Coordinates of C-alpha atoms and ligand atoms in Angstrom, one line a residue:
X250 CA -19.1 -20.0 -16.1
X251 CA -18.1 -16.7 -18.1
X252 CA -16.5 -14.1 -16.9
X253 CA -19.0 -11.8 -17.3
X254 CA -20.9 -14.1 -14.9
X255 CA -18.5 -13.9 -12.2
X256 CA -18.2 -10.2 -12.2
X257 CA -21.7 -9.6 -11.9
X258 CA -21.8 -8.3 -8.3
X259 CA -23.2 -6.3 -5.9
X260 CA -20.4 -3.8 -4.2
X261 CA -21.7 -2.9 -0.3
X262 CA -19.8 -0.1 0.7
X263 CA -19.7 0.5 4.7
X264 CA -18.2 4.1 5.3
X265 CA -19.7 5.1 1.8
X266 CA -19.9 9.0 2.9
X267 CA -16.3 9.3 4.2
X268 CA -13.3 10.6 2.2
X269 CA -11.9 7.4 0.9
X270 CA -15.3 6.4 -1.0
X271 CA -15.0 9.5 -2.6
X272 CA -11.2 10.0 -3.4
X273 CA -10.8 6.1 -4.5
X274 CA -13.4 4.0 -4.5
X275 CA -16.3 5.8 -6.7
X276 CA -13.4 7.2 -9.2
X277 CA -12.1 3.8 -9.6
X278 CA -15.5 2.0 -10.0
X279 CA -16.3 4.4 -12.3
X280 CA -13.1 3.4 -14.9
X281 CA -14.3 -0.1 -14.1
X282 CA -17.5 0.6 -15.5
X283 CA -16.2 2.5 -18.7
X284 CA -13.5 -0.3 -19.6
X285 CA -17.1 -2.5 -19.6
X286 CA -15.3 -4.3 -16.7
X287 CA -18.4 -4.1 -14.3
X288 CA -21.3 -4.0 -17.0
X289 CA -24.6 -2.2 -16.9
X290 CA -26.6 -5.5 -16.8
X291 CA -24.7 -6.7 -13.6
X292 CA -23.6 -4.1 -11.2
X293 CA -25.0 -2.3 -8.5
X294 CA -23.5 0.0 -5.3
X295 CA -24.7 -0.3 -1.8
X296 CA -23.8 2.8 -0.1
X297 CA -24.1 2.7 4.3
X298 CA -23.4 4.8 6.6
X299 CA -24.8 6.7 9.4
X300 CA -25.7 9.5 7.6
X301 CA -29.6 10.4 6.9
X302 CA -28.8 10.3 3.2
X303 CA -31.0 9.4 -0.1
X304 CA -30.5 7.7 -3.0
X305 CA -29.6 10.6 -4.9
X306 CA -27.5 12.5 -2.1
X307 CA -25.4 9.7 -2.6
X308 CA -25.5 9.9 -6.6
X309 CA -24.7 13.5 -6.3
X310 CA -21.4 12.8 -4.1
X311 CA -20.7 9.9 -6.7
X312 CA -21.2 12.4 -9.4
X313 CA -18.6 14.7 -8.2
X314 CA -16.0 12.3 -7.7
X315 CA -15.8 11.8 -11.1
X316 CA -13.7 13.8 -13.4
X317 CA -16.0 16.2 -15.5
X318 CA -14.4 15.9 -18.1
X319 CA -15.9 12.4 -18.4
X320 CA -19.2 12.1 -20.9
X321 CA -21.9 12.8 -19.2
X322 CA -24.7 10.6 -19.9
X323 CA -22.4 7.9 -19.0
X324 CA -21.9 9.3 -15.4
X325 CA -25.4 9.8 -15.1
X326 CA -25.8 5.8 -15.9
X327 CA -23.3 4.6 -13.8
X328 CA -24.7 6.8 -11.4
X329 CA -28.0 5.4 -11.5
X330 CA -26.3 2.2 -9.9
X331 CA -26.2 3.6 -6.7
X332 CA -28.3 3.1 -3.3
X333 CA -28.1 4.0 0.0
X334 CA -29.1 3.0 3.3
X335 CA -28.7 4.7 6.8
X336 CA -27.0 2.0 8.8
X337 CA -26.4 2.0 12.1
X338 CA -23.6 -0.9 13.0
X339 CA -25.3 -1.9 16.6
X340 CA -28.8 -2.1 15.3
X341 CA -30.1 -5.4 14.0
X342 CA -33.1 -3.6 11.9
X343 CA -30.4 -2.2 9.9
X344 CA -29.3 -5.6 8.7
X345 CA -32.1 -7.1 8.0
X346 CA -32.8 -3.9 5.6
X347 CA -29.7 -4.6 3.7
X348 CA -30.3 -8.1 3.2
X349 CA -34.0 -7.1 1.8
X350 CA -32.3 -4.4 -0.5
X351 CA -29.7 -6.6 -1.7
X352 CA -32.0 -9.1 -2.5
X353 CA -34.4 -6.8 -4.6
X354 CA -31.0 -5.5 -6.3
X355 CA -29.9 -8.7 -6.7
X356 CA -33.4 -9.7 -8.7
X357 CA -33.2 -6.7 -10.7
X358 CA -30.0 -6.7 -12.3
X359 CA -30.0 -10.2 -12.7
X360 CA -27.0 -11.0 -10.1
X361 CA -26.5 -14.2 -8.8
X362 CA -26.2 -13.1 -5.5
X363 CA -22.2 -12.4 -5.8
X364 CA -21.4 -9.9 -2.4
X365 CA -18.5 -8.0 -2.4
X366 CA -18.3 -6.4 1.5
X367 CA -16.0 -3.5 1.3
X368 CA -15.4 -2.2 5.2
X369 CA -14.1 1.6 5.0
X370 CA -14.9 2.3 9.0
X371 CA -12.7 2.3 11.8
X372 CA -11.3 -1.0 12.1
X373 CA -12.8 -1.3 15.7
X374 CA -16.4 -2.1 14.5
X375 CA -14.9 -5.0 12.0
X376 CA -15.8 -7.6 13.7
X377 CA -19.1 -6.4 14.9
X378 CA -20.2 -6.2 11.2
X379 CA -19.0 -9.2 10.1
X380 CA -20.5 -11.6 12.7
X381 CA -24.0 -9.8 12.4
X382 CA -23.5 -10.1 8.8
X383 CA -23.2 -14.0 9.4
X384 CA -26.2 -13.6 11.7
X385 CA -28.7 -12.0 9.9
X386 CA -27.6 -14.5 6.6
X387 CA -26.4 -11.9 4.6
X388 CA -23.0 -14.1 3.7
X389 CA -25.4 -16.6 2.8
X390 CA -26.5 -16.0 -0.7
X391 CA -25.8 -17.9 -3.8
X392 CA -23.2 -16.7 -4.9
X393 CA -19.8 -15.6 -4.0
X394 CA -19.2 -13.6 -1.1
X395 CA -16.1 -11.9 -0.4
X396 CA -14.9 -8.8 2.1
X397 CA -12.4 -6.3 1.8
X398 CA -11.0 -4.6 4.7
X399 CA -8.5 -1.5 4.5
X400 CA -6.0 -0.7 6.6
X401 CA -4.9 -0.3 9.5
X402 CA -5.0 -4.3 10.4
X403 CA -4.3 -4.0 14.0
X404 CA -2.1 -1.8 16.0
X405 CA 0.4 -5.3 16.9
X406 CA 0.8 -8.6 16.3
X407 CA -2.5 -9.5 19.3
X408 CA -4.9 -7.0 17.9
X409 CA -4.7 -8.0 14.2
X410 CA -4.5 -11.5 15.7
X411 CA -7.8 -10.8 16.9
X412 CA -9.3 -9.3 14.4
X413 CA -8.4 -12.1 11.9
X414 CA -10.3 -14.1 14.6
X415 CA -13.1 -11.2 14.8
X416 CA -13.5 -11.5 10.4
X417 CA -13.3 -15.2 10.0
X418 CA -16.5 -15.9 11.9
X419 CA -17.9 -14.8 8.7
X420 CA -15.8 -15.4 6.2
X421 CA -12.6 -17.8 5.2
X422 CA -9.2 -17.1 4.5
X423 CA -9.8 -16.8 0.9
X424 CA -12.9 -14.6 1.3
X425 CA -10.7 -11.8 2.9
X426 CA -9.0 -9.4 0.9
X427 CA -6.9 -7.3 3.1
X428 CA -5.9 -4.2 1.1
X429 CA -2.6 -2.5 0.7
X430 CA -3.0 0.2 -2.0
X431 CA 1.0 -0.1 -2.6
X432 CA 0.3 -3.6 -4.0
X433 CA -2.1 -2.3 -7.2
X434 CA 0.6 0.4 -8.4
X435 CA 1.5 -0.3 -11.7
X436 CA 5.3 -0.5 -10.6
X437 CA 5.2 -2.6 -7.6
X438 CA 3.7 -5.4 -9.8
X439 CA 6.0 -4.3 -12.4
X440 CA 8.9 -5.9 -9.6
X441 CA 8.2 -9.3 -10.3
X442 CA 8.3 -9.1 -14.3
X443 CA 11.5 -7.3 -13.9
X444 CA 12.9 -9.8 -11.7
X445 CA 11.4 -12.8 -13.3
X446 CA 11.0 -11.5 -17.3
X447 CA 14.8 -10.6 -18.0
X448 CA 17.9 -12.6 -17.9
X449 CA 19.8 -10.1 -17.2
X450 CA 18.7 -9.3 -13.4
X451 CA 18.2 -12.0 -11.8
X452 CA 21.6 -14.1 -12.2
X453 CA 22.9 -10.7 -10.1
X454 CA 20.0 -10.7 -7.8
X455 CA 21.8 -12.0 -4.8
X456 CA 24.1 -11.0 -1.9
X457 CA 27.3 -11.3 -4.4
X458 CA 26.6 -8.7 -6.6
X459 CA 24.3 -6.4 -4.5
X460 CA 25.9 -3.8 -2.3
X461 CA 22.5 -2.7 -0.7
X462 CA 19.2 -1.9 -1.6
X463 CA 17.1 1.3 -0.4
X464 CA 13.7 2.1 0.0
X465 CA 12.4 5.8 -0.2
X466 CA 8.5 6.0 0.0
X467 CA 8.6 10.1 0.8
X468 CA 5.7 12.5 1.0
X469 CA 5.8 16.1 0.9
X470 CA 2.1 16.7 3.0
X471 CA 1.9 16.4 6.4
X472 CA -1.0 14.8 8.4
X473 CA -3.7 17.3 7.0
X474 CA -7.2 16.4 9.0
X475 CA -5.8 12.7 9.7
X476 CA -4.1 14.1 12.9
X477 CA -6.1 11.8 15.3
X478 CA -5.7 8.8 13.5
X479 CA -2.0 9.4 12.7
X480 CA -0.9 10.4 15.6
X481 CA -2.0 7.1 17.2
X482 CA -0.4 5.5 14.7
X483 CA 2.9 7.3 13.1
X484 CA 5.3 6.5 10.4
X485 CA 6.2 2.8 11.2
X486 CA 2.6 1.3 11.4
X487 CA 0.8 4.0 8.4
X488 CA 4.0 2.8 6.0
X489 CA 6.6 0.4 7.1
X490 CA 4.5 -3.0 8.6
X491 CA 2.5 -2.8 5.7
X492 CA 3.6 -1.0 2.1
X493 CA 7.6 -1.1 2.4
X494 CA 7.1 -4.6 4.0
X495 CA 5.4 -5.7 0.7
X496 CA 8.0 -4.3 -0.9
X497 CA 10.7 -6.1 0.8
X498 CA 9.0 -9.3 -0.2
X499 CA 8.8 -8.8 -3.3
X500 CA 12.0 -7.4 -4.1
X501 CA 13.9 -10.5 -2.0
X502 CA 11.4 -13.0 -2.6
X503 CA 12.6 -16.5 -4.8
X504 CA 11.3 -16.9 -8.1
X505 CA 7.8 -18.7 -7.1
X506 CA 7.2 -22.0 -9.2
X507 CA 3.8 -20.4 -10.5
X508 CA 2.6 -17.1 -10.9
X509 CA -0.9 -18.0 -8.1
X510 CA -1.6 -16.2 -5.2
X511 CA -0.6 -19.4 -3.2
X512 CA 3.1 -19.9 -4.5
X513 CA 3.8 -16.3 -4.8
X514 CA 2.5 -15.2 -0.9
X515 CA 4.2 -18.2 0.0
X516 CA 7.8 -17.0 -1.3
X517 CA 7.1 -14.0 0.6
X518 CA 6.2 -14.9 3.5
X519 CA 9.7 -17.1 3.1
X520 CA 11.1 -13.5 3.3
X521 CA 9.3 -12.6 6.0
X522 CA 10.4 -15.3 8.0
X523 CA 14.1 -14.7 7.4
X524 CA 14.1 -11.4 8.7
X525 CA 16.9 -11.0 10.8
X526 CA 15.2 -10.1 14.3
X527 CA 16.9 -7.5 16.1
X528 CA 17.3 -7.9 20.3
X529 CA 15.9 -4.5 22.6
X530 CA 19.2 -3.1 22.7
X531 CA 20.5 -3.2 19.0
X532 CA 16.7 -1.3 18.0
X533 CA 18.7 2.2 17.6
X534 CA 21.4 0.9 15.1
X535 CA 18.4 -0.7 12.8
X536 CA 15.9 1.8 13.7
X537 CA 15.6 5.9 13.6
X538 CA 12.5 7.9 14.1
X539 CA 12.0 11.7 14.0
X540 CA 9.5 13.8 13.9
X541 CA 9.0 17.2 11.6
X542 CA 9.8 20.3 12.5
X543 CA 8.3 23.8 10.9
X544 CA 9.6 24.0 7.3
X545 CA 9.1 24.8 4.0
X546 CA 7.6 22.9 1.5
X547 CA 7.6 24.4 -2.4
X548 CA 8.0 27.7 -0.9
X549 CA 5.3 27.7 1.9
X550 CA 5.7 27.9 5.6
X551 CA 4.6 24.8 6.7
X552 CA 4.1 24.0 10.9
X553 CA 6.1 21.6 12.8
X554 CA 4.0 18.2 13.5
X555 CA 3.5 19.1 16.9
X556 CA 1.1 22.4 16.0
X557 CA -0.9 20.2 13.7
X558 CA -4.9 19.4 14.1
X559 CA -5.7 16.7 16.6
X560 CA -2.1 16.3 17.8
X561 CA -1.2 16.1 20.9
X562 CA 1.3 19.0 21.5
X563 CA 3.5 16.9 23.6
X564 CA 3.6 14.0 21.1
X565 CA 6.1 11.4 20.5
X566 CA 4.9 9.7 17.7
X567 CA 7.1 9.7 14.4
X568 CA 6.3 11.0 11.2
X569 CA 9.4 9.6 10.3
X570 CA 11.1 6.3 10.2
X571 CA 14.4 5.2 8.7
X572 CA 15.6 1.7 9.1
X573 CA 17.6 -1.4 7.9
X574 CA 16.6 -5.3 7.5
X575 CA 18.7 -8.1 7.1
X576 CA 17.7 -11.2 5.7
X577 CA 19.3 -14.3 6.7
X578 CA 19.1 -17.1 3.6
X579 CA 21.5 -17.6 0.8
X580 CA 20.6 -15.0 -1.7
X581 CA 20.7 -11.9 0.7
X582 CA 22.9 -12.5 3.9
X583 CA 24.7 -9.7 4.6
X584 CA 23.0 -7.4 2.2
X585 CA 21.6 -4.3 4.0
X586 CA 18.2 -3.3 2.9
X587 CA 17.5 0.0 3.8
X588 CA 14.4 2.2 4.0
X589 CA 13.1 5.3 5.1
X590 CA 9.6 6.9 4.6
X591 CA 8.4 10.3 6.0
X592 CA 5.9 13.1 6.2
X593 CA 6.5 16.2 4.6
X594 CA 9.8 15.5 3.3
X595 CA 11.6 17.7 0.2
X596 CA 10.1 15.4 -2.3
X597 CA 6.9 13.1 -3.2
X598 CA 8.9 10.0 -4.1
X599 CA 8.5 6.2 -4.0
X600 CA 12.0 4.1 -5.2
X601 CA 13.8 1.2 -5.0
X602 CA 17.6 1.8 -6.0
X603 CA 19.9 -1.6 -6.1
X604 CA 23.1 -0.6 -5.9
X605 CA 25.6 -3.2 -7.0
X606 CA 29.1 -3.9 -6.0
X607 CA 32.1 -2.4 -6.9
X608 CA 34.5 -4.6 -9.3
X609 CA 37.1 -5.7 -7.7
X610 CA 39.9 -3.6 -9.5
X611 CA 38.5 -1.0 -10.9
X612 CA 40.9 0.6 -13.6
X613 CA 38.8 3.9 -14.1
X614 CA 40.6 5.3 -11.0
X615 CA 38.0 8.6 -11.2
X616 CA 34.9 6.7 -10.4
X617 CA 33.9 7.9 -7.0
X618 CA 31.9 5.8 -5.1
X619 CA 29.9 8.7 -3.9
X620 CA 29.8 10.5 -7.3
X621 CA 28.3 7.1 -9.5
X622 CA 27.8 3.7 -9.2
X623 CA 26.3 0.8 -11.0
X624 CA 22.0 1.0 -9.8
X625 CA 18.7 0.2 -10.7
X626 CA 16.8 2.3 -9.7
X627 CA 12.5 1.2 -9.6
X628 CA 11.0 4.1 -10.1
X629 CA 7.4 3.8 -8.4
X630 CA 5.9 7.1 -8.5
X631 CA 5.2 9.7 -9.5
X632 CA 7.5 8.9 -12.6
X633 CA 6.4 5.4 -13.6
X634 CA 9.8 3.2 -14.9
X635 CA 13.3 2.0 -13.9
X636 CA 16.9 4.0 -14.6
X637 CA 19.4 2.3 -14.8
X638 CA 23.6 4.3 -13.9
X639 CA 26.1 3.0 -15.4
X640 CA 29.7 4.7 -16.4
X641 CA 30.3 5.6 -19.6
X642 CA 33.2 7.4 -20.9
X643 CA 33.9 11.4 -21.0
X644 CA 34.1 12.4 -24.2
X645 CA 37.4 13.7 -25.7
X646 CA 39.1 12.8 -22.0
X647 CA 40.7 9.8 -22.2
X648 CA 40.2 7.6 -18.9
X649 CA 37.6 9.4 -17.1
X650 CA 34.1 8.6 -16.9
X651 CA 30.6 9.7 -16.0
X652 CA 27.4 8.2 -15.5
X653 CA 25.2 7.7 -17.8
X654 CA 21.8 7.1 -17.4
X655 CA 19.1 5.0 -19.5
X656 CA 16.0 5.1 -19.0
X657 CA 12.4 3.6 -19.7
X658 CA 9.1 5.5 -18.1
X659 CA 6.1 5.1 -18.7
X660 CA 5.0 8.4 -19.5
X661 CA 6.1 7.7 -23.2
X662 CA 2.8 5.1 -22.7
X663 CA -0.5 6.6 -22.4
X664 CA -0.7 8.3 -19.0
X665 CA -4.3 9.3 -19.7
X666 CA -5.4 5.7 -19.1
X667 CA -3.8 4.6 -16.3
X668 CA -5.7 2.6 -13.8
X669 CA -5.5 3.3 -10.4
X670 CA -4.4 1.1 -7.7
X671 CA -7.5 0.6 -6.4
X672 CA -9.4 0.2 -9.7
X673 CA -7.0 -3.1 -10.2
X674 CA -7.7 -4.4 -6.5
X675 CA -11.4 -4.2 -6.8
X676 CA -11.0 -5.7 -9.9
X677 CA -8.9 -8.4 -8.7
X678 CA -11.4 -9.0 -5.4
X679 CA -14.4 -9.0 -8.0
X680 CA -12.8 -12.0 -10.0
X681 CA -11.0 -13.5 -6.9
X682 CA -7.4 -13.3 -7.5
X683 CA -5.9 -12.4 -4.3
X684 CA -2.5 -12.3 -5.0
X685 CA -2.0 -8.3 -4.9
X686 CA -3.4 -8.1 -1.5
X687 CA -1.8 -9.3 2.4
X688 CA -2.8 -12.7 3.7
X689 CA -2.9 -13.0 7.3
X690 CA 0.5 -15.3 7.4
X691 CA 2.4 -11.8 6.0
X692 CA 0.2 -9.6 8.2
X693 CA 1.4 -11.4 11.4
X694 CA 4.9 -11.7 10.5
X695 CA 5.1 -8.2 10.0
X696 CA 3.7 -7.0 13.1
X697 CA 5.7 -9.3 15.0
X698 CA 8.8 -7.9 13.3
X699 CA 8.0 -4.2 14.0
X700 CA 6.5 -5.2 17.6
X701 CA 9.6 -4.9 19.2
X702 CA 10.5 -1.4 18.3
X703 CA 7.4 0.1 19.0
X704 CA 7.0 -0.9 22.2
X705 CA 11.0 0.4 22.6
X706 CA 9.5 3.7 21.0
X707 CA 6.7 3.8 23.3
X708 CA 8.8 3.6 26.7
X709 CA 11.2 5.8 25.1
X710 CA 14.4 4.0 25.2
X711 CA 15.8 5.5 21.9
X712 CA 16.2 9.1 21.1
X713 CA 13.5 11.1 18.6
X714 CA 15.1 12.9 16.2
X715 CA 14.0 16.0 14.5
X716 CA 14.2 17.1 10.9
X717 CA 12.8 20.7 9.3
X718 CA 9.9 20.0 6.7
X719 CA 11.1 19.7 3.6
X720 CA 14.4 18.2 3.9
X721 CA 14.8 14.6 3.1
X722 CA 14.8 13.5 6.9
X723 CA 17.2 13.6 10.1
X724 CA 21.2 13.8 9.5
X725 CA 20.9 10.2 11.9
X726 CA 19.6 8.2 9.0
X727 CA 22.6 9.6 7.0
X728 CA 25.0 8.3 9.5
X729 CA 23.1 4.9 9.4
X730 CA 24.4 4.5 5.8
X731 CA 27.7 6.0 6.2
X732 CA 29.2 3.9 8.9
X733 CA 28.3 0.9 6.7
X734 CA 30.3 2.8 3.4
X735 CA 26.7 4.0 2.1
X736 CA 24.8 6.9 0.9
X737 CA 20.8 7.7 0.6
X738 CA 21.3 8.0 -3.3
X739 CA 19.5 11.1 -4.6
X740 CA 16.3 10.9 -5.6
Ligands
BG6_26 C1 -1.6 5.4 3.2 C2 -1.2 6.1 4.5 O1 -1.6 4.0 3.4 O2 -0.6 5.7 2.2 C3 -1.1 7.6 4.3 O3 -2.2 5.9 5.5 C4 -0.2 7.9 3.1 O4 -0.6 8.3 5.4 C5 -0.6 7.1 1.9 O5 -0.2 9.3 2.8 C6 0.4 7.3 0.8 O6 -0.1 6.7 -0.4 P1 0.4 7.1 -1.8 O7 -0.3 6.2 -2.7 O8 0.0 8.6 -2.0 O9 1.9 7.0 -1.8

């Protein structure tokens, strides 16, 4: 079977008038469909939701998601791929609708009944729509079928538990794609080839040569209208259980034997697993929250997190988290691993900086710790590369040094090109390689890991910090480093 084969689909969309549709999905089907990825012959959009719309209100909306700049008459064709129904979740007519309308589609562009489910509501109706999907046979075509569901996966280790349960009354382990937008950035996947691709890593990737490693996913806006959802969520279950966990994986994973989804998730997961757990009473020397505080961000007045929309003004729920994982195997006991992510922090940043050891003597006597040391930094957005510090000598002045920095970005590449991380995960789901996305094993151990401290969070048993938007985050996860000898290393 050729590829183009495979790729013929049918994308069904629930939640096709809500904001992700039209921020990510449309725009990244749309560069599908120019690369000739998803071809005019063999693609077509099912947009639901409960909306009273038409086919063309929904081509309109598609329209205007796409960059203008773009030629035309190849937005209106790719356009012309689009359908919508009004669904309503709870109504069985609704269903057997779709199924009629996917098989018409299905007959006219020639598809061989390949369904790709993407679910964009609130994870609460899930389950409801996958096991009327199995009832009303619209998992039973002859083709492939395969579901993606976004985040959040459960608030704890018993909700995405059931869930899972909830989804695979319709469809397999191997059917679900659970999306973390993290994974389909350029640099994340760039980890492994810099781990695995380049002899001169990986013989210092391990617990003798490493001083620590940090984490920084930062992000200069604040909850904007996402106050309901975030504040029933906060900092640790938006960004920690699932991107920086990924990240972790990846970054302390063992080589895998083969580059498939099955020996790479399994290494992770290995990682996972050796996560040091950390007992009630230890939770505030691994874990600090906070919460913003009014600020300024690029010279506007910004509100503290409490005044935002559809937050409770008494809230306790942290925009904030800073933390530190230990991983107990061979290669990385008793190498901190440290990470912090926020809300409207001084920067929009995402790095991984690997600070190495110290020699032993040093005969430079000038290098500071504080001042320069050897790192890798993994420079994840917005710049796109690595950086590597090293000390050089200061010219004319014998015996002192300074760093130096080399670097390789990939802004000297085409910028203008770039795929999005969503175009390269719908890709991946349409020609069913799931390694860029979470299996269930990773899910679980996650939330189990981060279980502990939320429910310490909830009853309050450790303090809530404050920091003023637009600084990097609360003096507390400074002090976190610097009893251990560390620093946050700029970014
Ligand atoms: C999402 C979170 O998963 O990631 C958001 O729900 C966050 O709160 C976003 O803003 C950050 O993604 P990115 O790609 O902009 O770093």
């Amino acid at each position: 079977m050729n590829l183009q084969h495979i790729t013929k689909s049918i994308i069904v969309i629930f939640g096709a008038t809500g904001d992700l549709a039209k921020r990510k999905l449309f725009p990244s089907l749309f560069n599908l469909y120019k690369s000739g990825r998803l071809t005019p012959e063999g693609f077509a959009v099912v947009g639901l939701a409960r909306r009273d719309w038409k086919d063309d209100t929904l081509r309109d909306v598609v329209k205007h998601s796409i960059d203008d700049s773009e030629n035309e008459e190849i937005i209106n064709e790719f356009c012309s791929h689009f359908y919508y129904q009004p669904f309503d979740i709870t109504e069985d007519q609704s269903y057997i609708m779709l199924n009629e309308l996917l098989e018409r589609l299905e007959y006219n562009y020639s598809i061989p009944g390949n369904r790709l489910f993407y679910m964009s509501v609130s994870p609460q109706f899930f389950g409801e729509i996958a096991s009327s999907l199995k009832e009303y046979k619209l998992t039973q075509s002859n083709g492939w079928k395969r579901v993606i569901i976004e985040k959040p996966f459960g608030r704890n280790a018993s909700t995405a538990e059931q869930l899972n349960d909830e989804i695979r009354q319709a469809f397999s382990e191997d059917e679900i794609y659970r999306i973390d937008h993290y994974l389909g950035k350029e640099m994340v996947q760039n980890i492994e080839v810099i781990r695995f691709a380049n002899s001169i890593f990986e013989p210092l990737w391990n617990n003798q040569f490493i001083a620590n490693v940090q984490i920084t996913l930062s992000e200069t806006l604040g909850v904007e209208d996402r106050g309901g959802y975030y504040d029933k969520s906060g900092a640790m279950r938006d960004m920690v259980q699932n991107h920086v966990m990924q990240i972790v994986s990846l970054l302390a994973m063992e080589p895998p034997i083969r580059l498939t989804p099955e020996e790479i998730r399994e290494e992770k997961v290995k990682v996972l697993k050796a996560l040091k757990p950390i007992s009630r009473n230890e939770i505030s020397d691994y874990f600090i929250r906070a919460q913003y505080s009014p600020g300024w961000i690029d010279g506007e007045e910004v509100t503290g997190y409490r005044s935002e929309k559809n937050v409770s003004p008494n809230t306790k729920t942290e925009t904030y988290v800073a933390g530190k994982l230990l991983i107990e195997n061979h290669r990385w006991k008793g190498v901190p691993f440290y990470l912090r992510t926020g809300k409207r922090m001084s920067s929009k940043s995402t790095k991984v900086v690997i600070e190495f050891k110290d020699l032993p003597l040093n005969l430079y006597s000038n290098v500071e710790r504080k001042r320069v040391s050897n790192l890798l930094i993994i420079n994840i957005q917005p710049d796109e590369g690595i950086t590597i510090i090293l000390n050089g000598k200061k010219m004319d002045i014998a015996s002192k040094t300074k760093p130096v920095s080399l670097e390789y970005s990939n802004k000297i590449g085409s910028i203008s090109n770039k795929p999005e991380a969503y175009e390269r995960l719908i890709y991946s789901c349409i020609i069913g390689v799931a390694t860029n996305f979470a299996h269930s094993d990773e899910v679980m151990l996650s939330w189990n890991y981060v279980d502990l401290i939320l429910s310490a969070w909830e009853n309050n048993e450790t303090p809530l910090f404050e920091y003023q938007a637009g600084s990097m985050g609360p003096k507390a996860a400074e002090k976190m480093l610097a009893k251990e000898g560390f620093c946050w290393w700029p970014i």
